[in-house]
Amino acid sequence: MGNTPKDKSFKWELNPGVVSFYLPKNVFVKISEQSEVVLLQFSTLKILLEQGQAELLPNGFDVANEVVAAFDESSRTLLNLPSKWRGEIVADIAGNTREDKFSVKIKVSSPTGKLTNYYEIDGPLICFGDTQKYLLGPSEYKVFSAQSRFKDQGASQESKLRYIYAIQQAHYESELCTYELGHFNKLKITVPDKITVTIDQHSNGSLILTPGMQQDATPEQLNRTLGQLLRPEAKSLRVGNEIVLFNEEKLAAVQEIIRNRIVKPKDVEDFLKYPTKYLDATLVDLDLGFSARVHGVTGYLQAYFGDTDESGVSWFGSSDSTMTPEVFAAADKFIKDPETLASVTEKINDAIKTGATSFEHDHKLYDISDKEATLFSLKTLHERAEEQGYSGDDDKLGVSEEREESIQLVVDVDLNDETLEIKSASIETILEKVLYPGDLDWKNFLRNPFVHQEFAVRWGLGLINQALDTSNEVAGALFADDMGLGKTFSALATTYFYYEQCKHQERTLKPTLIVAPLSLLDNWKVEVGKTFNQSPFSDIVVLQSDAEMNHYREGGIEIVKVSSADMTAEPKYSLKVGKNFGSKRLDMPGRLVITTYQTLRDYQFSMCRIDWGMVVFDEAQNIKNPNALQTRAAKGLKADFKMVTTGTPVENSLKDFWCLMDTACPGLLGSYQEFRETYVAPITQSAGDEIDAKRAEYGRMLRKKVGALMLRRTKEDNLDGLPSKRLYAGLKDTSWKYMAELESTLHGHQLEVYDSLLNQQINDNDAHALSTIQQLRNCSLHPDLVGAGNIDANVTDSLKQSAKLASLLVIIDQIKGRNEKCIIFLVNKKLQCYLSVALGKYYELGLVDVINGDTKAVAKTSQTQTRSSIIEEFEAKQGFNLIIMSPVAAGVGLTVVGANNVIHLERHWNPAKEAQATDRVYRIGQKRDVNVYVPVALHPEFESFDANLHSLLSKKVLLKNAVVTPEEVVPQPAGISTLPLETIITPAIVKRLTWQQFEALAVLLIAKKIGAQRYYLTSNGSDHGADGVAIAGEVMHLVQAKHVSGSYNGYSAIQEVYSATKVYEKLFAPSAGTQLYFISNSRRLVKKCRKLALDYNVEVIAANDFEELLVQNTIKINDLLLLEKRGRVKA
C-alpha cells in the first residue's frame, strides 16, 4: 500500500515495520535539481536520518512506523500521508489473564461515527475498506501494536498484561480511547523505566536491600511477594491490586538486588560510600541515591550515598535510630527562602521516586508517608511562595531573633554598576604569585603558545609543584578559560612540562588520564599530534568499547557478586592494572589514557587504583552533580594533580561551581550547606533592584576565596590570537551597534497573526500565557509557523511574508558579496527544514546542511553523517557558504572557524548559550574578524517580542573576576508589554512588573495617596537612597521601593531612604519637613524591620497595606510607562 502522486514528489509504501519514502533513482541522485516541494520532503527525511530515526535507501528512506505515527500535522501533509484519524477506540476486556478465555475486543468509530469491528490495521494506518485510510496517532498506534504482539506471541500472561497496559496508557495519553475493564478497573499495571534501591536497617545493624520499581505498594508489601521473581519464568510481580511488568534488563536489575540483599554491619559504611561494589550500576539506578529506613523509624528516609558533612552525623548510628519524623505539614517552620523550597521539593520528588516515606533535611526527619497530603502541602507552599513570599505574617517562618541580631545596619552604600567591570588587582596578584618562574623550552612544539596560554602553563606548573610538596594540601585547580581560548593546548603543554620536570628530578613518569565526552575523545588524540614534534607520551590509549577497551579489560562492569551466605564485598578490578600484568597493563609509565565519564564510572575501582600523574577533566560540567556516580568516581581518583577544565564553571546554579571546586580541591569551600548559607542565600533573598549587585558582591567574595586555584580569562580581555568581534543589531539604544538592515517591522499577514495572538492572550486572561509567548516567538520568525501549519514551499512568496526573513536575505547578500561563510542559529525545526531548502535554492547552494540538537555526535552507521563530517563539508567549500545550527547543538566540541559570520535568527533564552554558539566561530584559530548579527522584528505600536528579548539579553553582561550564575532571560508571560495600555494594575499584575516598573508604581501610589502636585523618579545611577520624590504643599515625600519574590529583611531599604533625606532637602528645601516611605510587595518583613522604621520615622507599606493602597488608587500600565519616560531628578 502506498501513494502515487502525479508530480515527482516522494512516494511512500508500507513495508514490515517501516514506511518507505522513495523517488525514482534517476531523480534521487539529482535531488538538488528537484522542485521546492521535493527538497522540503528530502530535508525533513534527512533530518530524521541524522537523528537516527530513519535509514537511508539507495533512492529514499525507511522510517519506523512509530516515528511516522508521531509526525506532526505539517510533516504528515508535506509527505502526502493520509489524514490523522480522529476516531474513538472502545476496548472491552473479559476474563482473567491466567485463563484461556481471556479476550480483548476492540471496536473503533468509523468515518461515519458508528462503532465497528470492520477495520484493518496496516502499519501506522487504520483502514476502512480499500479507500478510507487514516494515520494513527502515537497512543493509538501503541494499542494496535500491543494487539498485534498479543496475537503473535500467543496467550502468555505477559503478553496479555502488556496488552492491557498499552490500552491503559493510551487512555491516559489520548482522549480517543475508552474501555470497559470489568474487574481490571481496580488493577494498576506498572512498567518501571528504572530500578532503584531502598534500604532497611535490621536491629543487628545489617542492611536489607529492597528494589524500588516505581510501584505504589509499600516496601513491606513488596518484601512479602519478592519470592515470585525467583521462578525462572517470572516476568511480572503481583502486589495486591498492582502488577509490575519487567523487561529482561529491569528483571535483571531486581534480581541483582535480591541476590545481594544483606549488607553485614561491618560493611555498612563501605556500602554507603561505594555502592557499586555491591550493585551493578549499569542495571540499578544509583544516581538518584536511595531510600534508607532507620531502625525504630516507621517510614523511609531519602538519602544520598556518600553524602557527608563536617557534622559527622551517621545515618545509621544510635542518634539516627531514635529520630522521630515530623509531619511534613509543619514544613513552614523551616522553609524560609526559595533555595530551601527548591531543595526540599527535589528531595521529596526523589524520595517518592524511590519509594521513601521520609526524608531528611537539616538533620531532621520529615514524614511523607501520606503521598497525597505531602504533595498538597508542597503545592500550597509553592503557591504561597509565588503569591505571598513564604509566609502570611511575621510569626510564621520569620527570621529568628538570633539571626536578626546578627544583621548589621548599612549606611548609605553607593552601588555603582560601572565598578562591576573593573578588574580585581588582588586576584591578579594572587595568580602571579603561583606562576612557575623557570625557563620553558618550546622547541618540541609544532606551534608557539599565545601569551595567555603560556600564562596558563606557568600557572598549572606552579600549582603542580605546590601539590607535590607533601606539606601543601593543593591537589588540583579549576581551569575555566572562556571557550575557544585553547584550553586543550594549554593542558597538553602543562602535562609536557610536568613530565620534563619529572625527568629532571628522576621521578617516575606516571600515566596521564584525560576524561572527556565521547564526542571529544578523537579530538584529544588528534590534538597531541598537532601539538608536539615528538609526543611526550609513551603511547596513547583510547579506553572505549569501540576502541582499545578490550585490550585492557579482563572482566565486565566492576561489580561484586557475593553469595547470600558471605556478603564480604571486595572491589572487583576488571581492568589490567598493576605490575602483575607486565607490558599488558593499562597503567604503563608515561602513557596517555583518554576515556569518557561513563567509562570512568563503570570501571571506577580499577581507575581509582592507578596512581595517575595528571588527570584532566574536559567539559567538566559533566561532573557538576555531586550525587552522580561519575562525579563520585572523579573525586575518588588518585593523582598528583587534577585539572578541572570547563568554559562554563557555573551553568545553572552556584552548586555547579561548588561541586567542581570540591573535585579539584576537596573541602576548600566547606560543605554545600555552609557554601549555600554563605554565598547563595544572600542572593536569593535580595530585592529585585539588589540582585545584580548582590550577585556581583558575593561572586567576587567567592572568586577571592578560591584565589589562584581558579584561572579564568574571557575573550573580552583582549587576548592575543583573537580577531576583532563586531556586534550588530536591528535595535537602537543598545550595547550593540545599530544596523538599519537588521531592523524590520511586522506588516501584512504576519502583523495580523501577531495581533490575533495578543488579543487571544487578553481574552483568555493569561490562561495560556506561556504558549502564547512561544507562538509570538514563532510568528516573529514566520506567520506560518503559528499552529500546525507549514511554510509555503514557494520560496519567493513565503520569504516575503516574514519581515525578519527579508532582513536575513539582506545580510546574507552582504556576506556573499564578501565571499565569506555564515552560520545561522535558530531552534525551530520547521524553519530549519524550510530554510535548508529556501536558502539553498535562493543562493544556488543545493540543500543547506542543518545541525540541530538531535544530530549525532558519533556515527552509528556509515550512512549517518555526524556533526564533524557536516562541518568538514561546509568548510571545505571555497568561498561563500551557509550552514544552519541550533544553539543547543553548539555547546560541546564544535569548532567552525571556517565561518566568520554569525546570525542569531532565533535567540536562546540563556545568554550563556548564545555566547557558546558564537564561540563556535570566535575562538583561537579564527583568521578573520567575526561579525555577529541579530535581526529584530518590531511591532508598529507595541514593544515586540524580539525587542523585549533583545533588551533583556543586552542587560546581562559578564562580570569579570566574579563567580556568577548565568540567568535565562525569558520575556515573562509575565511581562506587561503585551497588555493593553489601559490595563489597571492589580496585585496579580504587580508580580509581572520589573523592579524599575515597580519603583514607578510606588511613586505613583504615594503621589495619589498624598495628593502630590509634583512627583518624580530619581536618577537611574546613584539615587542616594531614594527611588522617587513627591511634593505635596510644603512637605517632601521620599520613596524607597523594593520588588521582591519572597521574604525581605527591609533593613537596608529603611537605612537607604533615611540617608537620602539631607541630599534631597538641599535640592527641594521643604519648609514643612520630610516624610519617608518604604514600600514593598513583600508579604513578610522581619519584626525588627518595623521597629527600625519607627526609630527612623519611616512609614512601611507592605503586604496587606500595599494591596489595599493599590486597590484604593487606580493606576494603569500607561501611567507607569509615562512616568518612566519623564525626566528624572538628579541630586
Short mmCIF file of C-alpha atoms in Angstrom, two decimals, residues 682-1048:
data_model
loop_
_atom_site.label_atom_id
_atom_site.label_comp_id
_atom_site.label_asym_id
_atom_site.label_seq_id
_atom_site.Cartn_x
_atom_site.Cartn_y
_atom_site.Cartn_z
CA PRO A 682 22.12 36.31 50.40
CA ILE A 683 21.43 36.49 46.65
CA THR A 684 18.13 34.62 46.62
CA GLN A 685 16.81 36.76 49.47
CA SER A 686 17.58 40.06 47.73
CA ALA A 687 15.10 42.52 46.29
CA GLY A 688 14.84 42.90 42.51
CA ASP A 689 16.97 46.04 42.31
CA GLU A 690 19.62 44.48 44.56
CA ILE A 691 20.09 41.11 42.88
CA ASP A 692 22.70 42.15 40.31
CA ALA A 693 24.71 43.97 42.94
CA LYS A 694 24.44 41.07 45.40
CA ARG A 695 25.36 38.60 42.70
CA ALA A 696 28.45 40.64 41.92
CA GLU A 697 29.34 41.19 45.59
CA TYR A 698 29.14 37.54 46.60
CA GLY A 699 30.54 36.41 43.27
CA ARG A 700 33.66 38.45 43.99
CA MET A 701 33.83 37.09 47.52
CA LEU A 702 33.71 33.59 46.09
CA ARG A 703 36.30 34.41 43.44
CA LYS A 704 38.62 35.78 46.11
CA LYS A 705 38.06 32.69 48.25
CA VAL A 706 39.25 30.31 45.54
CA GLY A 707 42.08 32.67 44.64
CA ALA A 708 44.80 31.17 42.47
CA LEU A 709 43.04 27.80 42.40
CA MET A 710 40.91 29.07 39.52
CA LEU A 711 42.14 30.62 36.29
CA ARG A 712 39.52 32.25 34.09
CA ARG A 713 40.08 34.62 31.18
CA THR A 714 37.41 35.72 28.74
CA LYS A 715 37.58 36.92 25.17
CA GLU A 716 36.76 40.41 26.40
CA ASP A 717 40.24 40.51 27.95
CA ASN A 718 41.70 41.42 24.52
CA LEU A 719 43.93 38.37 24.39
CA ASP A 720 46.49 37.78 21.64
CA GLY A 721 45.46 35.40 18.86
CA LEU A 722 41.87 36.57 18.60
CA PRO A 723 40.49 38.73 15.81
CA SER A 724 38.02 41.56 16.37
CA LYS A 725 34.36 40.79 17.05
CA ARG A 726 31.67 43.21 15.91
CA LEU A 727 28.10 43.02 17.23
CA TYR A 728 25.24 44.35 15.11
CA ALA A 729 21.55 44.53 15.97
CA GLY A 730 18.41 45.96 14.44
CA LEU A 731 17.55 47.98 17.54
CA LYS A 732 18.76 51.42 18.59
CA ASP A 733 19.93 52.40 22.06
CA THR A 734 21.52 49.08 22.90
CA SER A 735 25.05 47.96 23.68
CA TRP A 736 25.19 46.56 20.13
CA LYS A 737 25.96 48.65 17.08
CA TYR A 738 22.75 49.59 15.28
CA MET A 739 22.42 48.33 11.71
CA ALA A 740 19.38 49.53 9.77
CA GLU A 741 19.32 46.46 7.54
CA LEU A 742 18.63 44.32 10.62
CA GLU A 743 15.54 46.30 11.64
CA SER A 744 12.18 45.32 10.17
CA THR A 745 8.56 45.98 11.06
CA LEU A 746 5.79 43.41 11.16
CA HIS A 747 3.25 44.02 8.41
CA GLY A 748 0.50 42.37 6.39
CA HIS A 749 -0.42 38.80 7.26
CA GLN A 750 2.42 38.50 9.81
CA LEU A 751 1.15 41.54 11.72
CA GLU A 752 -2.43 40.21 11.63
CA VAL A 753 -1.37 36.87 13.11
CA TYR A 754 0.78 38.57 15.76
CA ASP A 755 -2.06 40.88 16.84
CA SER A 756 -4.51 37.98 16.97
CA LEU A 757 -2.18 36.22 19.39
CA LEU A 758 -2.06 39.31 21.61
CA ASN A 759 -5.84 39.56 21.60
CA GLN A 760 -6.14 35.85 22.35
CA GLN A 761 -3.95 36.19 25.42
CA ILE A 762 -6.02 39.10 26.73
CA ASN A 763 -9.30 37.30 26.14
CA ASP A 764 -8.03 34.10 27.75
CA ASN A 765 -6.98 36.07 30.84
CA ASP A 766 -3.45 34.63 30.57
CA ALA A 767 -4.73 31.05 30.77
CA HIS A 768 -2.24 30.03 28.10
CA ALA A 769 0.37 32.74 28.56
CA LEU A 770 3.43 30.53 28.12
CA SER A 771 2.01 29.03 24.96
CA THR A 772 1.20 32.49 23.63
CA ILE A 773 4.77 33.65 24.26
CA GLN A 774 6.09 30.72 22.21
CA GLN A 775 3.61 31.48 19.43
CA LEU A 776 4.69 35.14 19.39
CA ARG A 777 8.25 33.92 19.07
CA ASN A 778 7.28 31.70 16.14
CA CYS A 779 5.21 34.41 14.45
CA SER A 780 8.16 36.81 14.65
CA LEU A 781 10.07 34.30 12.55
CA HIS A 782 7.29 33.50 10.08
CA PRO A 783 3.49 33.64 10.44
CA ASP A 784 3.03 30.15 9.01
CA LEU A 785 4.93 28.69 11.99
CA VAL A 786 2.00 29.50 14.27
CA GLY A 787 -0.09 26.42 14.99
CA ALA A 788 0.45 23.26 12.97
CA GLY A 789 0.88 24.89 9.58
CA ASN A 790 3.67 24.54 7.07
CA ILE A 791 5.56 27.35 5.42
CA ASP A 792 4.61 27.56 1.76
CA ALA A 793 7.24 25.80 -0.32
CA ASN A 794 7.23 28.66 -2.85
CA VAL A 795 10.48 30.32 -1.82
CA THR A 796 9.95 33.83 -3.18
CA ASP A 797 6.39 34.24 -1.91
CA SER A 798 6.94 32.70 1.52
CA LEU A 799 10.11 34.68 2.24
CA LYS A 800 8.22 37.91 1.57
CA GLN A 801 5.67 37.04 4.26
CA SER A 802 8.26 37.45 7.02
CA ALA A 803 9.81 40.82 7.81
CA LYS A 804 12.62 39.09 9.67
CA LEU A 805 13.49 36.72 6.84
CA ALA A 806 13.62 39.69 4.48
CA SER A 807 16.30 41.21 6.75
CA LEU A 808 18.07 37.87 6.78
CA LEU A 809 18.39 37.90 3.00
CA VAL A 810 19.85 41.42 3.01
CA ILE A 811 22.59 40.38 5.47
CA ILE A 812 23.36 37.14 3.64
CA ASP A 813 23.67 39.12 0.40
CA GLN A 814 26.37 41.24 2.06
CA ILE A 815 28.17 38.15 3.33
CA LYS A 816 28.02 36.59 -0.11
CA GLY A 817 29.44 39.79 -1.56
CA ARG A 818 32.46 39.37 0.74
CA ASN A 819 32.76 35.69 -0.31
CA GLU A 820 32.56 34.56 3.31
CA LYS A 821 30.80 31.80 5.21
CA CYS A 822 27.98 32.16 7.72
CA ILE A 823 26.24 30.18 10.46
CA ILE A 824 22.53 30.84 11.01
CA PHE A 825 21.40 29.92 14.52
CA LEU A 826 17.77 29.02 15.15
CA VAL A 827 15.85 26.47 17.21
CA ASN A 828 12.57 25.93 15.33
CA LYS A 829 12.90 22.67 13.38
CA LYS A 830 10.21 23.56 10.87
CA LEU A 831 12.07 26.72 9.97
CA GLN A 832 15.38 24.85 9.89
CA CYS A 833 13.93 22.49 7.32
CA TYR A 834 12.33 25.27 5.27
CA LEU A 835 15.45 27.47 5.22
CA SER A 836 17.59 24.47 4.30
CA VAL A 837 15.59 24.36 1.06
CA ALA A 838 14.74 28.03 0.60
CA LEU A 839 18.22 29.45 1.15
CA GLY A 840 19.82 26.63 -0.81
CA LYS A 841 17.52 27.39 -3.74
CA TYR A 842 17.81 31.16 -3.41
CA TYR A 843 21.61 31.14 -3.35
CA GLU A 844 22.07 28.05 -5.57
CA LEU A 845 23.84 26.10 -2.82
CA GLY A 846 21.79 22.93 -3.02
CA LEU A 847 20.37 21.87 0.32
CA VAL A 848 21.89 23.84 3.20
CA ASP A 849 23.07 21.45 5.93
CA VAL A 850 21.38 21.51 9.33
CA ILE A 851 22.91 20.62 12.69
CA ASN A 852 20.27 20.63 15.40
CA GLY A 853 20.22 19.30 18.95
CA ASP A 854 19.48 15.79 17.71
CA THR A 855 22.26 15.42 15.14
CA LYS A 856 24.54 12.64 16.34
CA ALA A 857 28.00 13.47 17.62
CA VAL A 858 29.20 9.96 16.76
CA ALA A 859 28.04 7.95 13.75
CA LYS A 860 26.38 4.62 14.48
CA THR A 861 26.37 3.57 10.83
CA SER A 862 28.37 4.57 7.78
CA GLN A 863 25.20 6.11 6.35
CA THR A 864 24.79 8.64 9.13
CA GLN A 865 26.50 11.99 8.92
CA THR A 866 27.91 13.34 12.16
CA ARG A 867 28.32 16.92 13.27
CA SER A 868 32.02 16.83 12.43
CA SER A 869 31.55 15.44 8.93
CA ILE A 870 28.85 18.02 8.15
CA ILE A 871 31.13 20.84 9.33
CA GLU A 872 34.07 19.49 7.35
CA GLU A 873 31.99 19.54 4.16
CA PHE A 874 30.75 23.04 4.95
CA GLU A 875 34.26 24.42 5.50
CA ALA A 876 35.77 22.57 2.55
CA LYS A 877 33.71 24.53 0.03
CA GLN A 878 35.60 27.51 -1.33
CA GLY A 879 34.14 30.95 -0.69
CA PHE A 880 30.55 31.68 0.28
CA ASN A 881 28.55 29.01 2.09
CA LEU A 882 25.77 28.69 4.66
CA ILE A 883 25.02 26.25 7.46
CA ILE A 884 22.08 26.17 9.89
CA MET A 885 22.60 25.22 13.52
CA SER A 886 20.62 25.07 16.73
CA PRO A 887 22.31 26.93 19.60
CA VAL A 888 21.53 23.85 21.68
CA ALA A 889 23.78 21.76 19.41
CA ALA A 890 26.64 24.27 19.56
CA GLY A 891 27.69 23.67 23.14
CA VAL A 892 30.38 20.97 23.07
CA GLY A 893 33.16 20.08 20.71
CA LEU A 894 32.20 22.11 17.64
CA THR A 895 34.76 24.38 16.01
CA VAL A 896 33.73 26.19 12.84
CA VAL A 897 36.46 28.75 12.24
CA GLY A 898 35.88 28.43 8.50
CA ALA A 899 32.91 30.76 9.05
CA ASN A 900 33.34 34.27 10.39
CA ASN A 901 29.73 35.45 10.31
CA VAL A 902 27.01 34.50 12.80
CA ILE A 903 23.32 35.36 12.50
CA HIS A 904 21.20 34.74 15.61
CA LEU A 905 17.89 34.49 13.80
CA GLU A 906 16.14 32.89 16.78
CA ARG A 907 17.78 33.59 20.09
CA HIS A 908 18.25 31.36 23.09
CA TRP A 909 16.73 32.42 26.41
CA ASN A 910 20.06 31.90 28.18
CA PRO A 911 22.71 34.46 27.18
CA ALA A 912 25.42 31.93 28.09
CA LYS A 913 24.04 29.51 25.48
CA GLU A 914 24.03 32.24 22.87
CA ALA A 915 27.63 33.09 23.75
CA GLN A 916 28.58 29.43 23.37
CA ALA A 917 27.03 29.42 19.92
CA THR A 918 29.01 32.49 18.86
CA ASP A 919 32.16 30.89 20.29
CA ARG A 920 31.98 28.15 17.65
CA VAL A 921 33.33 30.83 15.31
CA TYR A 922 35.05 33.31 17.64
CA ARG A 923 37.97 31.30 19.01
CA ILE A 924 41.68 30.61 18.65
CA GLY A 925 42.29 29.66 15.02
CA GLN A 926 39.88 32.19 13.55
CA LYS A 927 41.79 34.25 10.97
CA ARG A 928 39.13 36.80 10.02
CA ASP A 929 37.23 39.38 12.02
CA VAL A 930 33.93 38.00 13.30
CA ASN A 931 30.57 39.64 12.64
CA VAL A 932 27.56 38.79 14.80
CA TYR A 933 24.12 39.85 13.55
CA VAL A 934 20.78 39.96 15.36
CA PRO A 935 17.76 40.75 13.16
CA VAL A 936 14.91 42.35 15.12
CA ALA A 937 11.25 42.40 14.05
CA LEU A 938 9.42 45.41 15.54
CA HIS A 939 5.72 45.98 16.12
CA PRO A 940 4.35 49.27 14.78
CA GLU A 941 2.65 50.08 18.13
CA PHE A 942 3.85 47.86 20.97
CA GLU A 943 7.18 46.57 22.19
CA SER A 944 7.63 43.43 20.12
CA PHE A 945 8.78 40.02 21.28
CA ASP A 946 12.16 40.50 19.57
CA ALA A 947 12.69 43.97 21.03
CA ASN A 948 11.78 42.80 24.50
CA LEU A 949 14.08 39.77 24.39
CA HIS A 950 16.99 41.72 22.91
CA SER A 951 16.69 44.40 25.56
CA LEU A 952 16.70 41.85 28.36
CA LEU A 953 19.62 39.85 26.95
CA SER A 954 21.68 43.01 26.43
CA LYS A 955 21.45 43.83 30.13
CA LYS A 956 23.17 40.61 31.09
CA VAL A 957 26.86 41.43 30.97
CA LEU A 958 29.74 39.25 32.01
CA LEU A 959 31.21 40.17 35.40
CA LYS A 960 34.96 39.83 35.43
CA ASN A 961 36.70 38.31 38.44
CA ALA A 962 33.42 37.14 39.91
CA VAL A 963 31.68 33.77 40.01
CA VAL A 964 28.09 34.39 38.95
CA THR A 965 25.12 32.37 37.76
CA PRO A 966 24.11 32.97 34.13
CA GLU A 967 20.43 33.77 34.01
CA GLU A 968 17.91 32.59 31.49
CA VAL A 969 16.15 35.68 30.26
CA VAL A 970 12.58 34.80 29.36
CA PRO A 971 10.17 37.58 28.40
CA GLN A 972 7.72 36.68 31.13
CA PRO A 973 4.26 35.69 30.04
CA ALA A 974 4.54 37.87 32.80
CA GLY A 975 5.75 40.99 31.31
CA ILE A 976 3.36 43.80 30.74
CA SER A 977 4.49 44.59 27.20
CA THR A 978 1.65 42.52 25.71
CA LEU A 979 -1.09 44.04 27.89
CA PRO A 980 -3.26 46.98 26.73
CA LEU A 981 -2.03 50.34 27.96
CA GLU A 982 -5.33 50.95 29.76
CA THR A 983 -4.97 47.80 31.89
CA ILE A 984 -5.38 48.61 35.60
CA ILE A 985 -2.55 47.39 37.83
CA THR A 986 -3.75 44.66 40.19
CA PRO A 987 -1.83 42.60 42.79
CA ALA A 988 -1.57 39.80 40.20
CA ILE A 989 -0.03 42.17 37.65
CA VAL A 990 2.43 43.52 40.24
CA LYS A 991 4.24 40.17 40.06
CA ARG A 992 4.77 40.77 36.35
CA LEU A 993 6.47 44.11 36.77
CA THR A 994 10.19 44.67 36.54
CA TRP A 995 11.76 46.24 39.59
CA GLN A 996 12.09 49.52 37.64
CA GLN A 997 8.37 49.49 36.86
CA PHE A 998 7.61 48.72 40.49
CA GLU A 999 9.54 51.82 41.54
CA ALA A 1000 7.35 53.90 39.22
CA LEU A 1001 4.26 52.24 40.68
CA ALA A 1002 5.38 53.03 44.23
CA VAL A 1003 5.93 56.71 43.40
CA LEU A 1004 2.52 56.94 41.72
CA LEU A 1005 0.81 55.30 44.71
CA ILE A 1006 2.39 57.73 47.17
CA ALA A 1007 1.63 60.65 44.87
CA LYS A 1008 -2.05 59.70 44.78
CA LYS A 1009 -2.15 58.92 48.50
CA ILE A 1010 -0.88 62.42 49.44
CA GLY A 1011 -2.37 64.38 46.53
CA ALA A 1012 1.06 65.43 45.25
CA GLN A 1013 1.41 68.40 42.92
CA ARG A 1014 4.76 67.15 41.64
CA TYR A 1015 6.38 63.74 41.63
CA TYR A 1016 9.49 62.27 40.01
CA LEU A 1017 11.59 59.18 39.75
CA THR A 1018 15.19 59.70 40.82
CA SER A 1019 18.33 59.13 38.78
CA ASN A 1020 18.98 55.67 37.38
CA GLY A 1021 22.53 55.84 38.62
CA SER A 1022 23.29 56.89 42.18
CA ASP A 1023 19.92 57.85 43.66
CA HIS A 1024 21.38 58.39 47.16
CA GLY A 1025 18.81 56.00 48.65
CA ALA A 1026 15.52 57.33 47.26
CA ASP A 1027 13.73 55.89 44.22
CA GLY A 1028 11.22 58.71 43.96
CA VAL A 1029 10.21 62.15 45.26
CA ALA A 1030 6.70 63.58 45.65
CA ILE A 1031 5.86 67.13 46.75
CA ALA A 1032 2.55 67.95 48.46
CA GLY A 1033 2.30 71.51 49.73
CA GLU A 1034 5.48 72.23 51.66
CA VAL A 1035 6.17 68.60 52.57
CA MET A 1036 8.63 66.43 50.66
CA HIS A 1037 7.91 62.69 50.47
CA LEU A 1038 10.78 60.31 49.70
CA VAL A 1039 10.09 56.77 48.49
CA GLN A 1040 12.28 53.67 48.63
CA ALA A 1041 10.71 50.70 46.78
CA LYS A 1042 11.66 47.02 46.80
CA HIS A 1043 10.12 44.49 44.40
CA VAL A 1044 10.73 41.00 45.80
CA SER A 1045 9.61 37.44 45.14
CA GLY A 1046 9.83 36.24 48.72
CA SER A 1047 10.80 37.41 52.18
CA TYR A 1048 12.84 40.55 52.74
#
